[in-house]
Short mmCIF file of C-alpha atoms in Angstrom, two decimals:
data_model
loop_
_atom_site.label_atom_id
_atom_site.label_comp_id
_atom_site.label_asym_id
_atom_site.label_seq_id
_atom_site.Cartn_x
_atom_site.Cartn_y
_atom_site.Cartn_z
CA UNK A 1 105.41 55.79 132.60
CA UNK A 2 102.35 57.23 134.33
CA UNK A 3 102.37 59.01 137.70
CA UNK A 4 101.27 55.79 139.42
CA UNK A 5 104.38 54.04 138.11
CA UNK A 6 102.50 51.93 135.59
CA UNK A 7 103.57 51.47 132.01
CA UNK A 8 101.56 53.32 129.36
CA UNK A 9 100.80 51.26 126.26
CA UNK A 10 100.07 53.57 123.35
CA UNK A 11 98.36 52.64 120.09
CA UNK A 12 99.36 55.22 117.47
CA UNK A 13 97.17 55.89 114.44
CA UNK A 14 99.37 57.04 111.57
CA UNK A 15 97.87 59.99 109.67
CA UNK A 16 98.69 61.42 106.24
CA UNK A 17 96.91 63.81 103.86
CA UNK A 18 93.89 62.31 102.11
CA UNK A 19 93.46 59.29 104.40
CA UNK A 20 90.10 57.52 104.63
CA UNK A 21 88.64 58.95 107.83
CA UNK A 22 86.46 55.95 108.62
CA UNK A 23 89.47 53.58 108.42
CA UNK A 24 90.91 55.55 111.34
CA UNK A 25 87.77 56.36 113.35
CA UNK A 26 86.34 52.82 113.13
CA UNK A 27 89.22 51.05 114.93
CA UNK A 28 89.84 54.11 117.14
CA UNK A 29 86.26 53.87 118.43
CA UNK A 30 86.47 50.12 118.83
CA UNK A 31 89.49 50.71 121.11
CA UNK A 32 87.15 52.67 123.38
CA UNK A 33 87.30 49.92 126.00
CA UNK A 34 91.09 49.67 125.95
CA UNK A 35 91.65 51.56 129.17
CA UNK A 36 88.89 50.03 131.24
CA UNK A 37 90.93 49.33 134.34
CA UNK A 38 89.30 46.09 135.45
CA UNK A 39 91.34 43.91 133.14
CA UNK A 40 95.14 43.69 132.89
CA UNK A 41 95.48 46.69 135.20
CA UNK A 42 99.28 46.44 135.17
CA UNK A 43 99.37 49.06 132.40
CA UNK A 44 97.44 52.08 131.18
CA UNK A 45 96.31 52.07 127.58
CA UNK A 46 95.77 55.03 125.30
CA UNK A 47 95.28 55.87 121.64
CA UNK A 48 96.86 58.80 119.83
CA UNK A 49 96.88 60.09 116.27
CA UNK A 50 100.35 60.91 114.95
CA UNK A 51 101.52 62.83 111.90
CA UNK A 52 104.55 64.44 110.34
CA UNK A 53 103.39 67.78 111.75
CA UNK A 54 100.61 68.80 114.14
CA UNK A 55 98.61 70.64 111.50
CA UNK A 56 95.29 70.29 109.71
CA UNK A 57 95.18 67.62 107.01
CA UNK A 58 92.50 66.71 104.48
CA UNK A 59 90.66 63.42 104.60
CA UNK A 60 88.48 61.65 102.03
CA UNK A 61 85.49 63.52 103.50
CA UNK A 62 84.87 67.27 103.82
CA UNK A 63 85.99 66.89 107.46
CA UNK A 64 89.63 67.59 108.18
CA UNK A 65 91.66 66.49 111.17
CA UNK A 66 94.67 67.53 113.23
CA UNK A 67 96.92 64.73 114.49
CA UNK A 68 97.53 65.08 118.23
CA UNK A 69 101.28 64.37 118.17
CA UNK A 70 104.21 64.37 115.76
CA UNK A 71 105.94 61.15 114.78
CA UNK A 72 108.96 62.26 116.83
CA UNK A 73 106.85 62.55 119.97
CA UNK A 74 105.69 58.91 119.81
CA UNK A 75 108.79 56.99 118.66
CA UNK A 76 108.04 53.63 120.31
CA UNK A 77 104.31 53.00 120.57
CA UNK A 78 103.02 49.64 121.76
CA UNK A 79 101.12 49.40 118.47
CA UNK A 80 100.64 51.31 115.22
CA UNK A 81 97.63 51.24 112.92
CA UNK A 82 97.88 52.69 109.40
CA UNK A 83 94.52 53.62 107.82
CA UNK A 84 93.92 53.39 104.08
CA UNK A 85 93.39 56.20 101.63
CA UNK A 86 93.13 54.92 98.03
CA UNK A 87 95.36 57.01 95.77
CA UNK A 88 96.48 59.03 98.82
CA UNK A 89 97.81 55.86 100.49
CA UNK A 90 99.73 54.92 97.34
CA UNK A 91 101.15 58.45 97.26
CA UNK A 92 102.13 58.17 100.95
CA UNK A 93 104.38 55.23 99.94
CA UNK A 94 106.72 57.83 98.44
CA UNK A 95 106.75 60.03 101.56
CA UNK A 96 109.93 59.32 103.53
CA UNK A 97 108.69 60.84 106.80
CA UNK A 98 105.72 58.48 106.92
CA UNK A 99 107.45 55.35 105.66
CA UNK A 100 110.50 55.88 107.91
CA UNK A 101 108.26 56.38 110.95
CA UNK A 102 106.28 53.23 110.21
CA UNK A 103 109.48 51.21 109.70
CA UNK A 104 111.12 52.47 112.90
CA UNK A 105 108.02 52.25 115.08
CA UNK A 106 107.34 48.73 113.79
CA UNK A 107 110.75 47.54 115.01
CA UNK A 108 109.64 47.74 118.64
CA UNK A 109 105.83 47.61 118.34
CA UNK A 110 103.95 44.53 119.49
CA UNK A 111 101.07 45.25 117.11
CA UNK A 112 101.59 46.54 113.55
CA UNK A 113 98.28 46.95 111.77
CA UNK A 114 96.75 48.41 108.64
CA UNK A 115 93.29 49.05 107.27
CA UNK A 116 92.50 48.85 103.54
CA UNK A 117 95.25 50.43 101.40
CA UNK A 118 97.18 51.28 104.58
CA UNK A 119 98.83 47.90 103.85
CA UNK A 120 100.73 49.58 100.99
CA UNK A 121 102.47 51.86 103.49
CA UNK A 122 103.50 48.82 105.55
CA UNK A 123 104.71 47.19 102.32
CA UNK A 124 106.66 50.30 101.32
CA UNK A 125 108.43 50.06 104.69
CA UNK A 126 109.42 46.49 103.77
CA UNK A 127 107.24 44.99 106.50
CA UNK A 128 105.04 42.65 104.47
CA UNK A 129 107.65 40.61 102.55
CA UNK A 130 106.34 37.06 102.50
CA UNK A 131 103.71 37.82 105.12
CA UNK A 132 100.00 37.07 104.91
CA UNK A 133 98.20 40.39 104.53
CA UNK A 134 94.99 41.80 103.16
CA UNK A 135 93.85 45.11 101.67
CA UNK A 136 90.85 46.46 99.76
CA UNK A 137 90.05 43.60 97.32
CA UNK A 138 90.40 45.93 94.34
CA UNK A 139 94.09 46.38 95.28
CA UNK A 140 94.92 42.75 96.12
CA UNK A 141 96.90 42.02 92.96
CA UNK A 142 98.95 45.19 93.37
CA UNK A 143 99.83 44.28 96.96
CA UNK A 144 101.13 40.89 95.79
CA UNK A 145 103.65 42.67 93.57
CA UNK A 146 105.15 44.24 96.69
CA UNK A 147 105.94 40.81 98.07
CA UNK A 148 102.97 40.32 100.39
CA UNK A 149 101.11 37.05 100.47
CA UNK A 150 97.70 38.63 99.77
CA UNK A 151 94.66 36.81 101.11
CA UNK A 152 91.13 38.00 100.48
CA UNK A 153 89.68 38.12 103.95
CA UNK A 154 88.00 40.63 106.29
CA UNK A 155 91.23 40.77 108.32
CA UNK A 156 94.28 38.58 108.68
CA UNK A 157 96.95 38.19 111.37
CA UNK A 158 100.55 37.09 110.79
CA UNK A 159 102.63 37.28 113.95
CA UNK A 160 102.84 40.89 115.13
CA UNK A 161 101.29 42.00 111.85
CA UNK A 162 97.56 42.36 111.27
CA UNK A 163 95.71 43.89 108.34
CA UNK A 164 92.05 44.54 107.56
CA UNK A 165 90.34 44.86 104.20
CA UNK A 166 88.56 48.08 105.07
CA UNK A 167 85.95 49.94 107.12
CA UNK A 168 84.03 47.22 108.89
CA UNK A 169 87.08 44.96 108.61
CA UNK A 170 88.95 47.61 110.61
CA UNK A 171 86.29 47.55 113.33
CA UNK A 172 86.21 43.73 113.35
CA UNK A 173 90.02 43.62 113.59
CA UNK A 174 90.08 46.14 116.45
CA UNK A 175 87.47 44.17 118.44
CA UNK A 176 89.61 41.06 117.97
CA UNK A 177 92.72 42.96 119.13
CA UNK A 178 90.81 44.29 122.12
CA UNK A 179 89.99 40.70 123.11
CA UNK A 180 93.64 39.73 122.64
CA UNK A 181 95.10 42.71 124.53
CA UNK A 182 92.46 42.80 127.29
CA UNK A 183 89.84 40.03 127.17
CA UNK A 184 86.75 38.88 125.32
CA UNK A 185 84.13 40.31 127.71
CA UNK A 186 85.70 43.77 127.27
CA UNK A 187 85.53 43.35 123.49
CA UNK A 188 81.88 42.30 123.70
CA UNK A 189 81.00 45.13 126.03
CA UNK A 190 82.65 47.61 123.68
CA UNK A 191 80.66 46.18 120.79
CA UNK A 192 77.48 46.83 122.79
CA UNK A 193 78.52 50.34 123.80
CA UNK A 194 79.26 51.35 120.21
CA UNK A 195 76.16 49.39 119.13
CA UNK A 196 78.03 47.59 116.37
CA UNK A 197 75.34 45.23 115.10
CA UNK A 198 75.68 45.53 111.34
CA UNK A 199 72.97 44.68 108.83
CA UNK A 200 73.79 46.27 105.45
CA UNK A 201 70.46 47.09 103.74
CA UNK A 202 71.54 45.65 100.37
CA UNK A 203 73.49 42.64 101.65
CA UNK A 204 77.23 41.99 101.75
CA UNK A 205 79.80 42.94 99.15
CA UNK A 206 80.15 39.51 97.53
CA UNK A 207 76.47 39.59 96.65
CA UNK A 208 76.97 42.94 94.96
CA UNK A 209 79.26 41.49 92.32
CA UNK A 210 82.55 42.39 93.99
CA UNK A 211 84.84 45.29 93.33
CA UNK A 212 85.10 44.86 89.58
CA UNK A 213 81.37 44.37 89.19
CA UNK A 214 80.92 47.86 90.51
CA UNK A 215 83.41 49.50 88.21
CA UNK A 216 86.21 49.91 90.75
CA UNK A 217 88.78 48.30 88.46
CA UNK A 218 88.95 51.48 86.36
CA UNK A 219 89.65 53.54 89.50
CA UNK A 220 92.50 51.23 90.48
CA UNK A 221 94.06 51.49 87.00
CA UNK A 222 93.87 55.28 87.33
CA UNK A 223 95.51 55.12 90.79
CA UNK A 224 98.25 52.85 89.42
CA UNK A 225 99.02 55.33 86.66
CA UNK A 226 99.38 58.10 89.25
CA UNK A 227 101.59 55.84 91.36
CA UNK A 228 103.78 54.99 88.36
CA UNK A 229 104.50 58.69 87.86
CA UNK A 230 105.03 59.24 91.59
CA UNK A 231 107.52 56.34 91.73
CA UNK A 232 109.68 57.67 88.89
CA UNK A 233 112.40 58.52 91.44
CA UNK A 234 111.96 55.31 93.46
CA UNK A 235 113.39 52.72 91.06
CA UNK A 236 113.26 49.96 93.70
CA UNK A 237 109.49 50.24 94.30
CA UNK A 238 108.86 51.03 90.63
CA UNK A 239 110.65 47.85 89.59
CA UNK A 240 108.68 45.74 92.04
CA UNK A 241 105.31 47.10 91.02
CA UNK A 242 105.70 47.66 87.31
CA UNK A 243 108.65 45.45 86.29
CA UNK B 1 72.80 77.68 93.96
CA UNK B 2 76.04 76.57 92.30
CA UNK B 3 77.82 78.45 89.51
CA UNK B 4 76.24 76.17 86.92
CA UNK B 5 72.78 77.20 88.13
CA UNK B 6 72.04 73.89 89.80
CA UNK B 7 70.55 73.56 93.25
CA UNK B 8 72.93 72.43 96.02
CA UNK B 9 71.43 69.88 98.40
CA UNK B 10 73.30 69.95 101.69
CA UNK B 11 73.28 67.27 104.38
CA UNK B 12 74.31 68.92 107.66
CA UNK B 13 75.85 66.87 110.48
CA UNK B 14 75.02 68.53 113.78
CA UNK B 15 77.99 68.63 116.17
CA UNK B 16 78.18 69.26 119.91
CA UNK B 17 80.85 68.70 122.58
CA UNK B 18 81.36 65.06 123.52
CA UNK B 19 79.59 63.52 120.52
CA UNK B 20 80.35 59.95 119.47
CA UNK B 21 82.75 60.46 116.58
CA UNK B 22 81.90 57.21 114.81
CA UNK B 23 78.16 58.09 114.77
CA UNK B 24 79.13 61.08 112.64
CA UNK B 25 81.95 59.64 110.53
CA UNK B 26 80.08 56.40 109.68
CA UNK B 27 77.14 58.03 107.86
CA UNK B 28 79.39 60.84 106.57
CA UNK B 29 81.59 58.27 104.85
CA UNK B 30 78.61 56.33 103.54
CA UNK B 31 77.44 59.56 101.85
CA UNK B 32 80.70 59.47 99.89
CA UNK B 33 78.80 58.61 96.71
CA UNK B 34 76.23 61.38 97.13
CA UNK B 35 77.72 63.72 94.57
CA UNK B 36 78.52 61.19 91.88
CA UNK B 37 77.06 63.13 88.96
CA UNK B 38 75.71 60.25 86.90
CA UNK B 39 72.46 59.98 88.82
CA UNK B 40 69.90 62.74 89.47
CA UNK B 41 72.31 65.31 88.02
CA UNK B 42 69.75 68.10 88.47
CA UNK B 43 71.38 69.02 91.79
CA UNK B 44 74.77 68.99 93.48
CA UNK B 45 75.02 67.22 96.81
CA UNK B 46 77.37 67.97 99.66
CA UNK B 47 77.88 67.18 103.32
CA UNK B 48 78.93 69.67 105.98
CA UNK B 49 79.48 69.55 109.72
CA UNK B 50 77.77 72.40 111.61
CA UNK B 51 78.15 73.67 115.15
CA UNK B 52 77.32 76.56 117.43
CA UNK B 53 80.79 77.96 116.75
CA UNK B 54 83.61 77.03 114.39
CA UNK B 55 85.95 75.91 117.13
CA UNK B 56 87.55 72.70 118.36
CA UNK B 57 85.24 70.38 120.28
CA UNK B 58 85.92 67.16 122.16
CA UNK B 59 84.54 63.83 121.02
CA UNK B 60 84.23 60.47 122.79
CA UNK B 61 87.71 59.63 121.48
CA UNK B 62 91.02 61.44 122.02
CA UNK B 63 90.48 62.98 118.56
CA UNK B 64 88.83 66.38 118.49
CA UNK B 65 87.06 68.03 115.58
CA UNK B 66 86.23 71.46 114.22
CA UNK B 67 82.82 71.88 112.58
CA UNK B 68 83.15 73.47 109.15
CA UNK B 69 80.25 75.94 109.48
CA UNK B 70 78.13 77.58 112.16
CA UNK B 71 74.44 76.79 112.51
CA UNK B 72 73.64 80.28 111.17
CA UNK B 73 75.57 79.61 107.98
CA UNK B 74 73.47 76.54 107.08
CA UNK B 75 69.92 77.52 108.07
CA UNK B 76 68.00 75.38 105.58
CA UNK B 77 69.89 72.20 104.72
CA UNK B 78 68.24 69.51 102.60
CA UNK B 79 68.85 67.11 105.47
CA UNK B 80 70.23 67.04 109.00
CA UNK B 81 71.79 64.12 110.85
CA UNK B 82 72.33 64.30 114.61
CA UNK B 83 74.96 61.86 115.97
CA UNK B 84 74.69 60.34 119.43
CA UNK B 85 76.89 60.97 122.42
CA UNK B 86 75.64 59.13 125.52
CA UNK B 87 75.60 61.52 128.49
CA UNK B 88 76.82 64.32 126.19
CA UNK B 89 73.74 63.90 123.96
CA UNK B 90 71.43 64.05 126.97
CA UNK B 91 73.24 67.20 128.10
CA UNK B 92 72.86 68.69 124.60
CA UNK B 93 69.06 68.45 125.12
CA UNK B 94 69.42 71.40 127.48
CA UNK B 95 71.48 73.49 125.02
CA UNK B 96 69.17 76.03 123.34
CA UNK B 97 71.53 76.77 120.42
CA UNK B 98 71.58 73.11 119.37
CA UNK B 99 67.93 72.31 120.01
CA UNK B 100 66.69 75.52 118.33
CA UNK B 101 68.84 74.85 115.28
CA UNK B 102 67.58 71.29 114.98
CA UNK B 103 63.95 72.43 115.34
CA UNK B 104 64.27 75.23 112.78
CA UNK B 105 66.32 73.25 110.25
CA UNK B 106 63.87 70.34 110.54
CA UNK B 107 60.97 72.57 109.47
CA UNK B 108 62.25 72.72 105.91
CA UNK B 109 64.51 69.65 105.71
CA UNK B 110 63.46 66.67 103.62
CA UNK B 111 65.53 64.29 105.74
CA UNK B 112 65.75 64.57 109.54
CA UNK B 113 67.94 61.83 110.96
CA UNK B 114 69.64 60.74 114.15
CA UNK B 115 72.13 58.10 115.21
CA UNK B 116 72.03 56.45 118.65
CA UNK B 117 71.26 58.97 121.43
CA UNK B 118 71.08 61.75 118.82
CA UNK B 119 67.36 60.84 118.88
CA UNK B 120 67.12 62.59 122.27
CA UNK B 121 68.08 65.88 120.64
CA UNK B 122 65.35 65.41 118.02
CA UNK B 123 62.95 64.57 120.88
CA UNK B 124 64.00 67.66 122.85
CA UNK B 125 63.11 69.71 119.76
CA UNK B 126 59.64 68.15 119.87
CA UNK B 127 60.18 66.27 116.63
CA UNK B 128 59.50 62.69 117.72
CA UNK B 129 56.07 63.02 119.38
CA UNK B 130 54.12 59.92 118.37
CA UNK B 131 56.68 58.99 115.75
CA UNK B 132 58.41 55.65 115.32
CA UNK B 133 62.04 56.12 116.30
CA UNK B 134 65.00 54.15 117.56
CA UNK B 135 68.08 54.84 119.67
CA UNK B 136 70.75 52.85 121.50
CA UNK B 137 68.76 49.95 123.04
CA UNK B 138 69.99 50.86 126.53
CA UNK B 139 68.15 54.19 126.18
CA UNK B 140 64.91 52.91 124.58
CA UNK B 141 62.72 53.23 127.69
CA UNK B 142 63.95 56.76 128.31
CA UNK B 143 63.12 57.78 124.74
CA UNK B 144 59.56 56.52 125.17
CA UNK B 145 59.08 58.95 128.05
CA UNK B 146 59.74 61.78 125.63
CA UNK B 147 56.74 60.74 123.54
CA UNK B 148 58.52 58.73 120.83
CA UNK B 149 57.17 55.40 119.72
CA UNK B 150 60.44 53.52 120.38
CA UNK B 151 61.10 50.45 118.27
CA UNK B 152 64.17 48.26 118.75
CA UNK B 153 65.57 48.08 115.26
CA UNK B 154 68.82 48.83 113.43
CA UNK B 155 67.18 51.92 111.91
CA UNK B 156 63.59 53.05 111.38
CA UNK B 157 61.95 55.55 109.01
CA UNK B 158 58.80 57.54 109.75
CA UNK B 159 58.01 60.03 107.00
CA UNK B 160 60.81 62.59 106.78
CA UNK B 161 62.26 61.25 110.02
CA UNK B 162 64.79 58.46 110.22
CA UNK B 163 66.77 57.19 113.19
CA UNK B 164 69.47 54.57 113.67
CA UNK B 165 70.38 52.59 116.77
CA UNK B 166 74.09 53.34 116.52
CA UNK B 167 77.37 52.94 114.69
CA UNK B 168 76.69 50.28 112.08
CA UNK B 169 73.00 51.25 112.17
CA UNK B 170 74.12 54.73 111.11
CA UNK B 171 76.07 53.31 108.17
CA UNK B 172 73.18 51.02 107.20
CA UNK B 173 70.74 53.95 107.41
CA UNK B 174 72.99 56.18 105.29
CA UNK B 175 73.35 53.50 102.58
CA UNK B 176 69.57 53.20 102.51
CA UNK B 177 69.22 57.01 102.25
CA UNK B 178 71.80 57.05 99.46
CA UNK B 179 69.67 54.56 97.53
CA UNK B 180 66.58 56.69 98.18
CA UNK B 181 68.18 60.03 97.28
CA UNK B 182 70.23 58.74 94.33
CA UNK B 183 69.72 55.06 93.43
CA UNK B 184 70.55 51.55 94.57
CA UNK B 185 73.58 50.96 92.28
CA UNK B 186 75.21 54.09 93.77
CA UNK B 187 74.55 52.77 97.28
CA UNK B 188 76.02 49.39 96.37
CA UNK B 189 79.05 50.95 94.73
CA UNK B 190 79.64 53.09 97.81
CA UNK B 191 79.45 50.00 99.98
CA UNK B 192 82.17 48.44 97.84
CA UNK B 193 84.34 51.55 97.86
CA UNK B 194 84.22 51.84 101.64
CA UNK B 195 84.55 48.02 101.85
CA UNK B 196 81.65 47.72 104.28
CA UNK B 197 81.35 43.95 104.60
CA UNK B 198 80.90 43.46 108.33
CA UNK B 199 81.65 40.25 110.21
CA UNK B 200 81.97 40.99 113.95
CA UNK B 201 84.47 38.48 115.39
CA UNK B 202 82.26 37.64 118.39
CA UNK B 203 78.88 37.68 116.64
CA UNK B 204 76.07 40.21 116.84
CA UNK B 205 74.90 42.09 119.91
CA UNK B 206 71.85 39.94 120.65
CA UNK B 207 74.13 36.95 121.09
CA UNK B 208 76.19 38.92 123.58
CA UNK B 209 73.32 39.13 126.00
CA UNK B 210 72.09 42.61 125.05
CA UNK B 211 72.88 45.93 126.64
CA UNK B 212 71.98 44.96 130.19
CA UNK B 213 73.88 41.68 129.97
CA UNK B 214 77.02 43.73 129.49
CA UNK B 215 76.43 46.05 132.42
CA UNK B 216 75.28 49.07 130.42
CA UNK B 217 72.15 49.53 132.55
CA UNK B 218 74.27 51.01 135.36
CA UNK B 219 75.80 53.52 132.93
CA UNK B 220 72.36 54.61 131.77
CA UNK B 221 71.16 55.10 135.37
CA UNK B 222 74.23 57.26 135.97
CA UNK B 223 73.49 59.29 132.80
CA UNK B 224 69.87 59.72 133.89
CA UNK B 225 70.98 61.09 137.25
CA UNK B 226 73.19 63.64 135.47
CA UNK B 227 70.31 64.52 133.16
CA UNK B 228 67.94 64.97 136.09
CA UNK B 229 70.27 67.56 137.58
CA UNK B 230 70.79 69.23 134.18
CA UNK B 231 67.03 69.47 133.64
CA UNK B 232 66.37 71.22 136.96
CA UNK B 233 65.61 74.41 135.06
CA UNK B 234 63.64 72.72 132.28
CA UNK B 235 60.47 71.70 134.10
CA UNK B 236 58.74 70.64 130.88
CA UNK B 237 61.41 68.06 129.92
CA UNK B 238 61.97 67.12 133.56
CA UNK B 239 58.26 66.38 134.00
CA UNK B 240 58.16 64.23 130.86
CA UNK B 241 61.22 62.20 131.79
CA UNK B 242 60.96 61.89 135.53
CA UNK B 243 57.27 62.60 136.31
#
């Protein structure tokens, strides 16, 4: 509750070591217009990054980050967004602090979202059983094994749950959410402010031969092997993923 | 020089208080494939964020960042990229530490780039006189006054100088640079890894009525007024911009 008596709706970005920085910063920046007061002024809106501890963590780039708050400090956010992280996201599936937070926060959240392999953390929390969800296309088959109804799309919504395939999918998804939570003009204005007018110089991904065509399949196999070892003490997840 | 005797080519991201985080993280993430050793293995490649001091700075989001190195520690990078920052970028034009670093680093750099209003910092360093350059469309007219040959495009290259209009333009530009510095398959593979397959839910920016159609013109006027005050002691820049 803010000083003016209004409710504060918080969108929490869940951080963990090794996350893909752009999966977090893309949607975070697209939420730029969330607190413009002209629309739905009955509440304040804010974003916050949350982590197990408020300390420096590595990302997939040389840049590191410090989450602003601990999980305990933001127990009931309006929404949570879990960024991807390749092998690091799969590893996070075995981290109780992260998975427990996501499960608990999701119970009361009105928006539960993921970007790329962040979907695996939602799945590990048991949130995607039978739900339509997407992830990085290279990981689609693996997500199915966790009970999700994987669809290959830029982003997909299923009730309170929404997932994006990655990077630009995360921005697209956030602009859509902005239109849903505020309105479409705000979403469009945000798109103009952040000058999101994409034109990839070598075309889209389909035209590039897809994930396997670019040799990503080998990377996924390598990540799966790591995950298999990491899940040795999690027979339930191990059984689901590797039979 | 690395331990194996190879040259190290560094791309330095120039940071300053209030920068637009996504303008930095977009290209940074698209340079992910820069050090894949299979192509042009005669050198190592790395990215680094540089700032006046190694201390926490604010960004346009609630997330803050700490540059990894000081300007002094990276005097002659292979390339520099200056992210935008709206009013904060215009204010950075009056910061000698930043402008001097950009000017000096640009003397020896093979790539001198900007994203969005980062172009104003290149212009303040006298680097865009008569050159083709782009910036956020809302700021195009202002950039012309600084002597740049403004073109409204996603990104534009003029010799060693390259500038992007913003966000996705910065990613597009970085993928193009990756193809130029390494090769096109590496750029395509990176695009797949970061799953950059954009599909804005409400179409492109042109269709949204452009910057002015979304009320950005008023913001720019406000930024200009701030800049005018900030430039009181910089008669040379003040004269160029405001006559």
